XYZ file of C-alpha atoms in Angstrom:
472
model
C 19.908 -18.575 -42.245
C 17.128 -17.318 -39.979
C 14.889 -19.712 -38.122
C 11.770 -19.374 -36.034
C 12.687 -21.796 -33.297
C 13.284 -19.665 -30.227
C 15.794 -20.422 -27.508
C 14.396 -20.721 -24.005
C 17.585 -20.086 -22.015
C 17.747 -16.295 -22.602
C 14.150 -16.004 -21.424
C 14.916 -18.010 -18.289
C 17.965 -15.855 -17.576
C 15.941 -12.658 -17.979
C 13.226 -14.058 -15.721
C 15.734 -15.109 -13.071
C 17.555 -11.770 -13.114
C 14.385 -9.715 -12.633
C 13.296 -12.094 -9.882
C 16.443 -11.342 -7.914
C 14.421 -8.286 -6.993
C 11.655 -10.624 -5.849
C 14.201 -12.237 -3.531
C 14.889 -8.774 -2.123
C 11.126 -8.408 -1.587
C 11.088 -11.772 0.197
C 13.748 -10.602 2.631
C 11.442 -7.727 3.575
C 8.685 -10.198 4.466
C 11.004 -12.533 6.360
C 13.184 -10.011 8.235
C 11.277 -10.131 11.526
C 10.559 -13.876 11.335
C 13.414 -15.085 13.531
C 14.536 -11.911 15.310
C 11.391 -10.680 17.082
C 12.692 -11.503 20.569
C 16.101 -10.016 19.756
C 14.448 -6.778 18.622
C 12.555 -6.591 21.904
C 15.837 -7.006 23.794
C 17.573 -4.196 21.893
C 19.791 -6.268 19.585
C 19.505 -3.566 16.889
C 21.576 -0.569 18.008
C 20.370 -1.004 21.640
C 16.855 0.128 20.707
C 14.460 -1.733 23.016
C 10.872 -2.129 21.846
C 7.828 -3.948 23.206
C 5.724 -6.679 21.634
C 3.210 -4.228 20.175
C 6.046 -2.304 18.512
C 7.384 -5.529 17.013
C 3.940 -6.085 15.523
C 4.128 -2.703 13.814
C 7.695 -3.336 12.635
C 6.458 -6.547 11.015
C 3.280 -5.176 9.452
C 4.139 -1.614 8.407
C 5.991 -2.911 5.341
C 2.594 -4.054 4.043
C 1.375 -0.455 4.205
C 4.392 0.614 2.157
C 3.597 -2.047 -0.410
C -0.025 -0.930 -0.530
C 0.910 2.706 -1.128
C 3.247 2.123 -4.081
C 1.405 -0.519 -6.122
C -0.699 1.997 -8.028
C 2.097 4.499 -8.850
C 4.466 1.773 -10.063
C 2.001 0.771 -12.782
C 1.986 4.301 -14.127
C 5.773 4.491 -13.878
C 6.100 1.206 -15.813
C 4.080 2.737 -18.656
C 5.979 6.023 -18.537
C 9.657 4.961 -18.390
C 9.406 1.279 -19.297
C 9.215 -2.011 -17.409
C 12.978 -2.409 -17.136
C 13.827 1.128 -16.004
C 10.966 1.196 -13.497
C 12.151 -2.067 -11.998
C 15.778 -0.926 -11.790
C 14.604 2.278 -10.125
C 13.365 0.225 -7.157
C 16.947 -0.426 -6.092
C 17.027 3.076 -4.578
C 14.182 2.663 -2.024
C 15.502 -0.787 -1.106
C 18.902 0.684 -0.262
C 17.468 3.742 1.493
C 15.159 1.650 3.667
C 17.784 -0.879 4.742
C 20.310 1.897 5.463
C 17.748 3.638 7.685
C 17.225 0.388 9.593
C 20.949 -0.352 9.777
C 21.787 3.042 11.307
C 18.532 3.488 13.242
C 18.735 5.506 16.443
C 15.129 5.002 17.495
C 11.953 3.085 16.713
C 10.763 5.763 14.279
C 13.783 5.182 12.023
C 13.180 1.428 12.048
C 9.529 1.937 11.121
C 10.453 4.430 8.387
C 13.004 2.005 6.952
C 10.542 -0.880 7.039
C 7.899 1.266 5.336
C 10.302 2.229 2.537
C 11.564 -1.321 1.874
C 7.911 -2.380 1.922
C 7.274 0.150 -0.845
C 10.079 -1.361 -2.924
C 8.877 -4.906 -2.270
C 5.284 -4.031 -3.111
C 6.346 -2.381 -6.345
C 8.207 -5.512 -7.374
C 5.026 -7.524 -6.945
C 3.626 -5.533 -9.883
C 6.707 -4.810 -11.999
C 8.353 -8.252 -12.036
C 5.275 -10.287 -13.137
C 4.519 -7.597 -15.726
C 8.027 -7.886 -17.159
C 8.081 -11.698 -17.265
C 4.615 -11.930 -18.853
C 5.753 -9.668 -21.713
C 9.080 -11.373 -22.466
C 8.016 -15.024 -22.330
C 6.687 -17.307 -25.044
C 3.326 -18.824 -24.231
C 4.878 -22.290 -23.673
C 6.940 -21.108 -20.697
C 5.029 -18.025 -19.539
C 3.613 -19.886 -16.558
C 7.000 -21.164 -15.467
C 8.617 -17.754 -15.730
C 5.660 -16.184 -13.955
C 6.005 -18.617 -11.043
C 9.679 -17.677 -10.645
C 8.501 -14.514 -8.899
C 6.914 -16.388 -5.983
C 9.793 -18.897 -5.945
C 12.346 -16.140 -5.427
C 10.148 -14.445 -2.833
C 10.174 -17.678 -0.842
C 13.954 -17.926 -1.297
C 14.264 -14.418 0.141
C 12.060 -15.357 3.093
C 14.141 -18.475 3.720
C 17.404 -16.523 3.527
C 16.015 -14.162 6.163
C 15.077 -17.064 8.421
C 18.550 -18.589 8.141
C 20.431 -15.344 8.724
C 18.134 -14.365 11.589
C 19.031 -17.677 13.220
C 22.752 -17.742 12.412
C 24.105 -14.187 12.668
C 23.556 -10.966 14.595
C 20.761 -8.580 13.637
C 23.369 -6.083 12.426
C 25.125 -8.530 10.076
C 21.737 -9.826 8.949
C 20.654 -6.318 7.912
C 23.946 -5.623 6.112
C 23.369 -8.720 3.928
C 19.820 -7.514 3.209
C 21.306 -4.269 1.911
C 23.553 -6.140 -0.540
C 20.783 -8.136 -2.273
C 19.186 -5.182 -4.159
C 22.636 -4.262 -5.460
C 23.119 -7.801 -6.810
C 19.711 -7.533 -8.488
C 20.534 -4.180 -10.086
C 23.829 -5.422 -11.535
C 22.334 -8.644 -12.934
C 19.185 -7.093 -14.401
C 20.843 -4.022 -15.921
C 22.040 -6.105 -18.887
C 18.586 -7.478 -19.797
C 16.444 -5.961 -22.599
C 13.230 -3.988 -22.304
C 10.077 -5.943 -23.147
C 9.184 -6.024 -26.871
C 5.579 -5.046 -26.136
C 6.666 -1.854 -24.414
C 9.014 -1.017 -27.306
C 6.210 -1.468 -29.826
C 3.862 0.665 -27.738
C 6.546 3.353 -28.055
C 6.603 2.838 -31.873
C 10.197 1.595 -31.697
C 10.135 -1.545 -33.848
C 13.918 -1.622 -34.176
C 14.366 -1.925 -30.408
C 11.494 -4.432 -30.226
C 13.325 -6.632 -32.736
C 16.506 -6.252 -30.717
C 14.678 -7.299 -27.547
C 13.169 -10.361 -29.209
C 16.511 -11.452 -30.648
C 18.091 -11.039 -27.221
C 15.304 -13.074 -25.655
C 14.830 -15.720 -28.375
C 18.372 -16.115 -29.733
C 20.430 -14.385 -32.442
C 19.162 -16.756 -35.179
C 15.511 -16.134 -34.363
C 13.466 -14.263 -36.958
C 11.136 -11.968 -34.953
C 9.105 -10.791 -37.954
C 6.061 -12.993 -37.338
C 5.982 -12.265 -33.604
C 6.380 -8.541 -34.261
C 3.488 -8.746 -36.712
C 1.281 -10.503 -34.148
C 2.088 -8.008 -31.413
C 1.536 -5.050 -33.728
C -1.805 -6.502 -34.804
C -2.944 -6.639 -31.174
C -1.755 -3.094 -30.480
C -3.318 -1.797 -33.720
C -6.606 -3.435 -32.844
C -6.568 -1.677 -29.504
C -5.739 1.636 -31.176
C -8.386 1.254 -33.893
C -10.998 0.474 -31.294
C -10.099 3.715 -29.482
C -9.413 1.769 -26.340
C -8.676 4.328 -23.669
C -8.598 3.258 -20.054
C -12.143 4.558 -19.569
C -13.304 2.561 -22.608
C -11.363 -0.525 -21.548
C -13.267 -0.613 -18.280
C -16.432 -1.222 -20.306
C -14.983 -4.212 -22.169
C -16.121 -7.677 -21.180
C -12.556 -8.957 -21.001
C -11.558 -6.202 -18.578
C -14.536 -6.855 -16.324
C -13.821 -10.595 -16.202
C -10.109 -9.970 -15.652
C -10.926 -7.602 -12.776
C -13.333 -10.059 -11.133
C -10.858 -12.923 -11.421
C -7.684 -11.038 -10.486
C -9.065 -9.057 -7.562
C -10.868 -12.090 -6.174
C -7.783 -14.292 -6.392
C -5.771 -11.626 -4.565
C -8.456 -11.580 -1.871
C -8.506 -15.364 -1.495
C -4.695 -15.527 -1.462
C -4.445 -13.284 1.602
C -7.791 -13.983 3.296
C -6.797 -17.651 3.447
C -4.439 -16.572 6.217
C -1.045 -17.240 4.661
C 0.769 -14.228 6.097
C -0.680 -14.846 9.539
C 0.438 -18.476 9.396
C 3.948 -17.568 8.138
C 4.526 -14.625 10.495
C 3.261 -16.554 13.506
C 4.814 -19.929 12.644
C 7.064 -19.931 15.696
C 4.118 -19.034 17.959
C 2.048 -21.853 16.444
C 4.840 -24.328 17.152
C 5.254 -23.018 20.705
C 1.512 -23.066 21.449
C 1.253 -26.612 20.118
C 3.715 -27.780 22.764
C 6.249 -28.948 20.191
C 9.781 -29.460 21.543
C 11.264 -28.202 18.276
C 13.098 -24.852 18.483
C 10.659 -22.267 17.025
C 13.444 -20.727 14.918
C 14.342 -24.111 13.475
C 10.663 -24.782 12.852
C 10.410 -21.502 10.949
C 13.332 -22.527 8.722
C 11.768 -25.934 8.062
C 8.544 -24.228 6.933
C 10.584 -21.889 4.723
C 12.371 -24.829 3.099
C 9.078 -26.621 2.463
C 7.706 -23.474 0.844
C 10.675 -23.217 -1.529
C 10.439 -26.875 -2.586
C 6.686 -26.677 -3.196
C 6.966 -23.429 -5.155
C 9.754 -24.916 -7.278
C 7.588 -27.946 -8.057
C 4.783 -25.568 -9.041
C 7.112 -23.801 -11.494
C 7.835 -27.167 -13.158
C 4.222 -28.250 -13.606
C 2.272 -25.008 -14.058
C 2.644 -25.033 -17.859
C 1.751 -28.743 -17.988
C -1.180 -28.951 -15.595
C -2.518 -25.434 -16.042
C -3.540 -22.691 -13.631
C -7.028 -23.905 -12.745
C -6.156 -27.395 -11.530
C -3.341 -26.004 -9.368
C -5.618 -23.343 -7.886
C -8.353 -25.885 -7.130
C -5.928 -28.341 -5.547
C -4.170 -25.572 -3.655
C -7.354 -24.143 -2.162
C -8.656 -27.577 -1.149
C -5.533 -28.632 0.709
C -5.035 -25.188 2.255
C -8.469 -25.719 3.808
C -7.461 -29.229 4.952
C -4.293 -27.902 6.603
C -6.199 -25.126 8.360
C -8.892 -27.536 9.556
C -6.178 -29.761 11.026
C -4.711 -26.778 12.868
C -8.156 -25.699 14.037
C -9.041 -29.190 15.261
C -5.859 -29.493 17.342
C -6.311 -26.105 18.966
C -9.991 -26.867 19.664
C -8.876 -29.961 21.558
C -6.244 -27.990 23.457
C -7.879 -24.630 24.127
C -11.367 -25.902 24.907
C -10.293 -28.748 27.183
C -11.623 -31.448 24.884
C -8.589 -33.690 25.352
C -6.277 -34.490 28.278
C -2.552 -33.744 28.378
C -1.586 -37.278 27.373
C -3.793 -37.179 24.275
C -2.454 -33.772 23.306
C 1.101 -35.044 23.635
C 0.245 -37.984 21.394
C -1.207 -35.590 18.835
C 1.744 -33.173 19.116
C 2.724 -33.601 15.491
C -0.769 -32.765 14.263
C -0.337 -28.960 14.072
C 3.036 -29.408 12.388
C 1.396 -31.637 9.771
C -1.417 -29.125 9.290
C 1.044 -26.271 8.923
C 3.149 -28.161 6.363
C 0.075 -29.212 4.348
C -1.086 -25.596 4.272
C 2.302 -24.195 3.204
C 2.801 -26.842 0.491
C -0.697 -26.314 -0.891
C -0.356 -22.524 -0.878
C 3.029 -22.650 -2.608
C 1.753 -24.947 -5.364
C -1.091 -22.700 -6.464
C -2.354 -19.683 -4.572
C 1.169 -18.427 -3.906
C 2.420 -17.817 -7.460
C -0.695 -17.859 -9.662
C -2.709 -14.778 -8.554
C 0.260 -12.489 -9.322
C 0.810 -14.183 -12.668
C -2.792 -14.346 -13.803
C -3.340 -10.611 -13.294
C -0.633 -9.909 -15.871
C -2.113 -12.515 -18.244
C -5.803 -11.535 -18.204
C -5.892 -7.742 -18.408
C -5.704 -6.122 -21.871
C -2.425 -4.325 -22.483
C -3.879 -0.791 -22.437
C -4.919 -1.216 -18.796
C -2.591 -3.986 -17.641
C -0.167 -1.826 -15.678
C -2.848 0.127 -13.833
C -5.071 -2.900 -13.207
C -2.181 -5.035 -11.975
C -1.313 -2.178 -9.632
C -4.831 -2.092 -8.233
C -4.715 -5.859 -7.743
C -1.392 -5.515 -5.954
C -2.787 -2.738 -3.746
C -5.683 -4.978 -2.718
C -3.238 -7.793 -1.963
C -1.047 -5.665 0.287
C -4.079 -4.156 2.042
C -5.373 -7.638 2.830
C -1.884 -8.720 3.931
C -1.692 -5.787 6.350
C -5.151 -6.381 7.808
C -4.645 -10.128 8.257
C -1.139 -9.779 9.708
C -1.981 -6.897 12.036
C -5.228 -8.245 13.413
C -4.607 -12.008 13.407
C -3.432 -11.787 17.019
C -6.554 -9.851 18.041
C -8.827 -12.307 16.202
C -7.088 -15.238 17.824
C -7.373 -13.677 21.284
C -11.047 -12.741 20.990
C -12.406 -15.684 18.998
C -9.877 -18.365 19.866
C -7.030 -19.660 17.716
C -9.151 -22.577 16.530
C -12.062 -20.404 15.327
C -9.620 -18.148 13.451
C -8.250 -21.152 11.553
C -11.798 -22.337 10.792
C -12.626 -18.908 9.311
C -9.542 -19.048 7.083
C -10.495 -22.596 6.039
C -14.014 -21.477 5.152
C -12.623 -18.741 2.919
C -10.432 -21.323 1.150
C -13.480 -23.529 0.504
C -15.362 -20.579 -0.987
C -12.274 -20.038 -3.144
C -12.683 -23.531 -4.602
C -16.189 -22.679 -5.805
C -14.998 -19.386 -7.264
C -12.098 -20.957 -9.170
C -14.271 -23.770 -10.531
C -16.993 -21.535 -11.918
C -15.190 -18.318 -12.788
C -11.429 -18.587 -13.359
C -10.423 -19.228 -17.007
C -7.470 -21.352 -18.096
C -4.587 -19.457 -19.725
C -2.160 -22.331 -20.271
C -0.677 -22.497 -23.805
C -2.532 -19.371 -24.925
C -1.039 -16.168 -26.261
C -2.027 -12.915 -24.571
C -3.972 -11.958 -27.710
C -5.855 -15.278 -27.692
C -6.772 -14.819 -24.028
C -8.299 -11.415 -24.840
C -10.317 -12.816 -27.736
C -11.701 -15.631 -25.584
C -12.580 -13.377 -22.664
C -14.492 -11.067 -25.012
C -16.450 -13.869 -26.702
C -17.082 -16.737 -24.309
C -19.734 -17.087 -21.636
C -18.524 -16.740 -18.066
C -19.486 -19.635 -15.853
C -20.005 -23.388 -15.967
C -18.593 -25.493 -18.777
C -18.817 -22.519 -21.143
C -16.100 -20.830 -19.110
C -12.940 -20.624 -21.204
C -11.236 -22.456 -18.392
C -12.979 -25.561 -19.697
C -12.896 -25.187 -23.464
C -11.394 -23.149 -26.271
C -13.166 -21.460 -29.123
C -12.458 -23.220 -32.377
């Protein structure tokens, strides 16, 4: 006897397996975190590099991510979400092998650029896949798995960079994409993609794989086909979709959230965590401090995955932005006291824990909201005919901002002062609060079709924003 109650476990397993690739992306971000000094001393194949070179080694992966975000959206539409994601194993392996056997700085930079391409592509492909396989009740949780596994990858990099040689560290990095490929190869393609290809038989197979063998997918297939037929009947080409109200709102929300995520300074804070601890005068080993921050980020992101489908996206974004600003203001205040001679050495020693508190508040707040949600909400808001391309553009903006902030944070800090830099980041977070309150809609417990209907009908702004109420 068929039933319509879907199992959640297969969806969780599919989400976890695709996010193993997100862990691989996290290792790209965290690779230089605890080995910068070792790289300068030639720990990787006796290649000695200076501090400026280390900065490029750390940031060039962002350029790789920026370059590939747009093409991966097209590839996802051409060969499917699953195949496109599996394809990313190749650049991961190529990049890490180049780094592992590097004979000069150019090979290291080339390898970092290529693994950055793979990591950037995952930032588009993985959220796209999870948004199309999940039921509305757990779509937020599955979507937040992406950021959770990224933080796990960052943490793994911190631990290995502290515990083993650079060579062994890089060998382990090479193995992670292989583990992803093996685990994800057995998962189904998304039902939406199958239906877009007019393959209802495979769409049914995907839904039964994802919802359980006793699940009757007929009603869900009918709903998805209705959405796709509506798009087809309305002659919705990409050029036409750009004129739709829902697309315009989705673009404003998604691109702005990507901007606020990076312009709030998260990559600068993470990449320069050890320097922040050192400059604060803390006696804690900077490498150990980096691992503590990584652990805090994992815990906070995991908590976010548990509550995102209960509390909703908006409340988490508002809370996240507020406390990110608080953490940055704490950091700014301490460095104002220290750098501008506003407090004596004894007072600074008494306040030594202040920057650590500010850093932890910032990381926790970011991980609860602005870490996972911007990636997820882009895949929720855009209509399906433009989702891949639009998500790619959003990802490109994110990686561009990440590169600019990471590369020039040191210059900003040197010219303006570390305290002023933190105040600027805090100001951007406060502006983000206003933006989220007045513009960002709520998508909790809503199907993708319902989100499109609401974005096309409701007034943007104030209490008429669909973040505050639903159409009845």
